[in-house]
Amino acid sequence: MRKENSVNLENEQALEIDCPFIYALSLMGKRWKPAILWKMTEGCYRFGEFKREIPQISEKMLTQHLRELEADGLITRTIYPEMPPRVEYALTKLGSSLQPILEQLNNWGEIAKKTKLKK
């Protein structure tokens, strides 16, 4: 996270406004958001399921990224009035439109990994 008055933040924000590609990447994030989105292409997830599927992510980071993805309109958060309360996260229509892109990134990553391992 950058300081509010930093030149780097201003440059980053200007790029996001001017370039749809950079804006899309900013929504997807760097490490955990693509992993969360990738898992969600399989269906709805609960918080504990994310923790099991992506054990390296801390609860703080998972909570933060789920909130950001919801604020960006990529996922929905549904709270069921049960005891104990059940919360499920699912892709929105906009989030679901990322599925082919995430699949292509996954396929490309497999090819790149195999190519690198051959060297």
PDB file of C-alpha atoms in Angstrom:
ATOM      1  CA  MET A   1       0.000   0.000   0.000  1.00  0.00           C
ATOM      2  CA  ARG A   2       1.412   3.367  -0.993  1.00  0.00           C
ATOM      3  CA  LYS A   3       1.370   6.624   0.952  1.00  0.00           C
ATOM      4  CA  GLU A   4      -1.610   8.808   0.018  1.00  0.00           C
ATOM      5  CA  ASN A   5       0.541  11.727  -1.120  1.00  0.00           C
ATOM      6  CA  SER A   6       3.267   9.790  -2.944  1.00  0.00           C
ATOM      7  CA  VAL A   7       4.193  10.430  -6.576  1.00  0.00           C
ATOM      8  CA  ASN A   8       4.194   6.660  -7.144  1.00  0.00           C
ATOM      9  CA  LEU A   9       0.541   6.473  -6.078  1.00  0.00           C
ATOM     10  CA  GLU A  10      -0.356   9.363  -8.385  1.00  0.00           C
ATOM     11  CA  ASN A  11       1.434   7.662 -11.290  1.00  0.00           C
ATOM     12  CA  GLU A  12      -0.254   4.352 -10.515  1.00  0.00           C
ATOM     13  CA  GLN A  13      -3.699   5.984 -10.413  1.00  0.00           C
ATOM     14  CA  ALA A  14      -3.062   7.867 -13.668  1.00  0.00           C
ATOM     15  CA  LEU A  15      -2.059   4.610 -15.380  1.00  0.00           C
ATOM     16  CA  GLU A  16      -5.197   2.876 -14.110  1.00  0.00           C
ATOM     17  CA  ILE A  17      -7.363   5.666 -15.537  1.00  0.00           C
ATOM     18  CA  ASP A  18      -5.588   5.833 -18.903  1.00  0.00           C
ATOM     19  CA  CYS A  19      -4.993   2.125 -19.556  1.00  0.00           C
ATOM     20  CA  PRO A  20      -7.752  -0.515 -19.309  1.00  0.00           C
ATOM     21  CA  PHE A  21      -5.106  -3.261 -19.165  1.00  0.00           C
ATOM     22  CA  ILE A  22      -3.452  -1.744 -16.073  1.00  0.00           C
ATOM     23  CA  TYR A  23      -6.872  -1.154 -14.517  1.00  0.00           C
ATOM     24  CA  ALA A  24      -7.807  -4.819 -15.023  1.00  0.00           C
ATOM     25  CA  LEU A  25      -4.537  -5.954 -13.468  1.00  0.00           C
ATOM     26  CA  SER A  26      -5.073  -3.639 -10.496  1.00  0.00           C
ATOM     27  CA  LEU A  27      -8.460  -5.283  -9.834  1.00  0.00           C
ATOM     28  CA  MET A  28      -6.977  -8.763 -10.011  1.00  0.00           C
ATOM     29  CA  GLY A  29      -4.088  -7.922  -7.719  1.00  0.00           C
ATOM     30  CA  LYS A  30      -0.678  -9.503  -7.545  1.00  0.00           C
ATOM     31  CA  ARG A  31      -0.683 -12.768  -5.618  1.00  0.00           C
ATOM     32  CA  TRP A  32      -3.732 -13.732  -3.622  1.00  0.00           C
ATOM     33  CA  LYS A  33      -6.604 -12.203  -5.577  1.00  0.00           C
ATOM     34  CA  PRO A  34      -5.981 -14.288  -8.707  1.00  0.00           C
ATOM     35  CA  ALA A  35      -5.739 -17.404  -6.522  1.00  0.00           C
ATOM     36  CA  ILE A  36      -9.036 -16.541  -4.802  1.00  0.00           C
ATOM     37  CA  LEU A  37     -10.733 -15.796  -8.128  1.00  0.00           C
ATOM     38  CA  TRP A  38      -9.340 -19.003  -9.663  1.00  0.00           C
ATOM     39  CA  LYS A  39     -10.778 -21.093  -6.829  1.00  0.00           C
ATOM     40  CA  MET A  40     -14.125 -19.350  -7.157  1.00  0.00           C
ATOM     41  CA  THR A  41     -14.488 -20.442 -10.781  1.00  0.00           C
ATOM     42  CA  GLU A  42     -15.379 -23.826  -9.235  1.00  0.00           C
ATOM     43  CA  GLY A  43     -18.364 -22.350  -7.352  1.00  0.00           C
ATOM     44  CA  CYS A  44     -19.282 -20.736  -4.033  1.00  0.00           C
ATOM     45  CA  TYR A  45     -16.761 -20.779  -1.211  1.00  0.00           C
ATOM     46  CA  ARG A  46     -16.889 -20.183   2.511  1.00  0.00           C
ATOM     47  CA  PHE A  47     -14.059 -18.526   4.446  1.00  0.00           C
ATOM     48  CA  GLY A  48     -12.835 -21.808   5.951  1.00  0.00           C
ATOM     49  CA  GLU A  49     -12.790 -23.452   2.521  1.00  0.00           C
ATOM     50  CA  PHE A  50     -10.504 -20.704   1.218  1.00  0.00           C
ATOM     51  CA  LYS A  51      -8.193 -21.301   4.184  1.00  0.00           C
ATOM     52  CA  ARG A  52      -8.026 -25.028   3.358  1.00  0.00           C
ATOM     53  CA  GLU A  53      -7.553 -24.473  -0.376  1.00  0.00           C
ATOM     54  CA  ILE A  54      -4.994 -21.647  -0.034  1.00  0.00           C
ATOM     55  CA  PRO A  55      -3.276 -22.436   3.293  1.00  0.00           C
ATOM     56  CA  GLN A  56      -0.420 -19.970   2.714  1.00  0.00           C
ATOM     57  CA  ILE A  57      -2.706 -16.918   2.919  1.00  0.00           C
ATOM     58  CA  SER A  58      -3.202 -15.329   6.335  1.00  0.00           C
ATOM     59  CA  GLU A  59      -6.702 -14.713   7.651  1.00  0.00           C
ATOM     60  CA  LYS A  60      -6.019 -10.971   7.591  1.00  0.00           C
ATOM     61  CA  MET A  61      -5.016 -10.998   3.912  1.00  0.00           C
ATOM     62  CA  LEU A  62      -7.911 -13.273   2.954  1.00  0.00           C
ATOM     63  CA  THR A  63     -10.404 -10.994   4.706  1.00  0.00           C
ATOM     64  CA  GLN A  64      -8.858  -7.888   3.129  1.00  0.00           C
ATOM     65  CA  HIS A  65      -8.862  -9.321  -0.386  1.00  0.00           C
ATOM     66  CA  LEU A  66     -12.405 -10.683  -0.118  1.00  0.00           C
ATOM     67  CA  ARG A  67     -13.588  -7.220   0.942  1.00  0.00           C
ATOM     68  CA  GLU A  68     -11.705  -5.562  -1.931  1.00  0.00           C
ATOM     69  CA  LEU A  69     -13.041  -8.050  -4.494  1.00  0.00           C
ATOM     70  CA  GLU A  70     -16.561  -7.416  -3.203  1.00  0.00           C
ATOM     71  CA  ALA A  71     -16.083  -3.628  -3.328  1.00  0.00           C
ATOM     72  CA  ASP A  72     -14.790  -3.944  -6.911  1.00  0.00           C
ATOM     73  CA  GLY A  73     -17.906  -5.886  -7.904  1.00  0.00           C
ATOM     74  CA  LEU A  74     -16.123  -9.150  -8.716  1.00  0.00           C
ATOM     75  CA  ILE A  75     -17.674 -11.247  -5.936  1.00  0.00           C
ATOM     76  CA  THR A  76     -20.779 -11.263  -3.774  1.00  0.00           C
ATOM     77  CA  ARG A  77     -20.995 -12.028  -0.082  1.00  0.00           C
ATOM     78  CA  THR A  78     -24.173 -13.745   1.098  1.00  0.00           C
ATOM     79  CA  ILE A  79     -24.945 -14.086   4.802  1.00  0.00           C
ATOM     80  CA  TYR A  80     -27.478 -16.766   5.717  1.00  0.00           C
ATOM     81  CA  PRO A  81     -29.558 -16.161   8.861  1.00  0.00           C
ATOM     82  CA  GLU A  82     -28.615 -19.385  10.629  1.00  0.00           C
ATOM     83  CA  MET A  83     -26.902 -20.228  13.876  1.00  0.00           C
ATOM     84  CA  PRO A  84     -24.005 -20.135  13.524  1.00  0.00           C
ATOM     85  CA  PRO A  85     -24.182 -17.643  10.635  1.00  0.00           C
ATOM     86  CA  ARG A  86     -23.077 -19.005   7.273  1.00  0.00           C
ATOM     87  CA  VAL A  87     -21.332 -16.694   4.789  1.00  0.00           C
ATOM     88  CA  GLU A  88     -20.705 -17.666   1.172  1.00  0.00           C
ATOM     89  CA  TYR A  89     -18.729 -15.894  -1.515  1.00  0.00           C
ATOM     90  CA  ALA A  90     -19.519 -16.248  -5.203  1.00  0.00           C
ATOM     91  CA  LEU A  91     -18.435 -14.631  -8.443  1.00  0.00           C
ATOM     92  CA  THR A  92     -20.633 -11.918  -9.878  1.00  0.00           C
ATOM     93  CA  LYS A  93     -21.385 -11.785 -13.586  1.00  0.00           C
ATOM     94  CA  LEU A  94     -18.383  -9.480 -13.992  1.00  0.00           C
ATOM     95  CA  GLY A  95     -16.212 -11.825 -11.920  1.00  0.00           C
ATOM     96  CA  SER A  96     -17.384 -14.837 -13.923  1.00  0.00           C
ATOM     97  CA  SER A  97     -16.309 -13.092 -17.116  1.00  0.00           C
ATOM     98  CA  LEU A  98     -12.712 -13.491 -15.854  1.00  0.00           C
ATOM     99  CA  GLN A  99     -12.924 -17.297 -16.032  1.00  0.00           C
ATOM    100  CA  PRO A 100     -11.595 -17.705 -19.605  1.00  0.00           C
ATOM    101  CA  ILE A 101      -8.788 -15.258 -18.847  1.00  0.00           C
ATOM    102  CA  LEU A 102      -7.853 -17.101 -15.652  1.00  0.00           C
ATOM    103  CA  GLU A 103      -7.911 -20.418 -17.539  1.00  0.00           C
ATOM    104  CA  GLN A 104      -5.588 -19.007 -20.201  1.00  0.00           C
ATOM    105  CA  LEU A 105      -3.243 -17.652 -17.516  1.00  0.00           C
ATOM    106  CA  ASN A 106      -3.241 -21.055 -15.830  1.00  0.00           C
ATOM    107  CA  ASN A 107      -2.467 -22.828 -19.107  1.00  0.00           C
ATOM    108  CA  TRP A 108       0.268 -20.328 -19.936  1.00  0.00           C
ATOM    109  CA  GLY A 109       1.722 -20.755 -16.435  1.00  0.00           C
ATOM    110  CA  GLU A 110       1.906 -24.524 -16.900  1.00  0.00           C
ATOM    111  CA  ILE A 111       3.740 -24.103 -20.217  1.00  0.00           C
ATOM    112  CA  ALA A 112       6.115 -21.482 -18.807  1.00  0.00           C
ATOM    113  CA  LYS A 113       6.859 -23.640 -15.747  1.00  0.00           C
ATOM    114  CA  LYS A 114       7.630 -26.710 -17.890  1.00  0.00           C
ATOM    115  CA  THR A 115       9.812 -24.607 -20.209  1.00  0.00           C
ATOM    116  CA  LYS A 116      11.744 -23.172 -17.283  1.00  0.00           C
ATOM    117  CA  LEU A 117      12.232 -26.591 -15.681  1.00  0.00           C
ATOM    118  CA  LYS A 118      13.700 -27.984 -18.940  1.00  0.00           C
ATOM    119  CA  LYS A 119      16.515 -25.410 -18.906  1.00  0.00           C
TER     120      LYS A 119
END
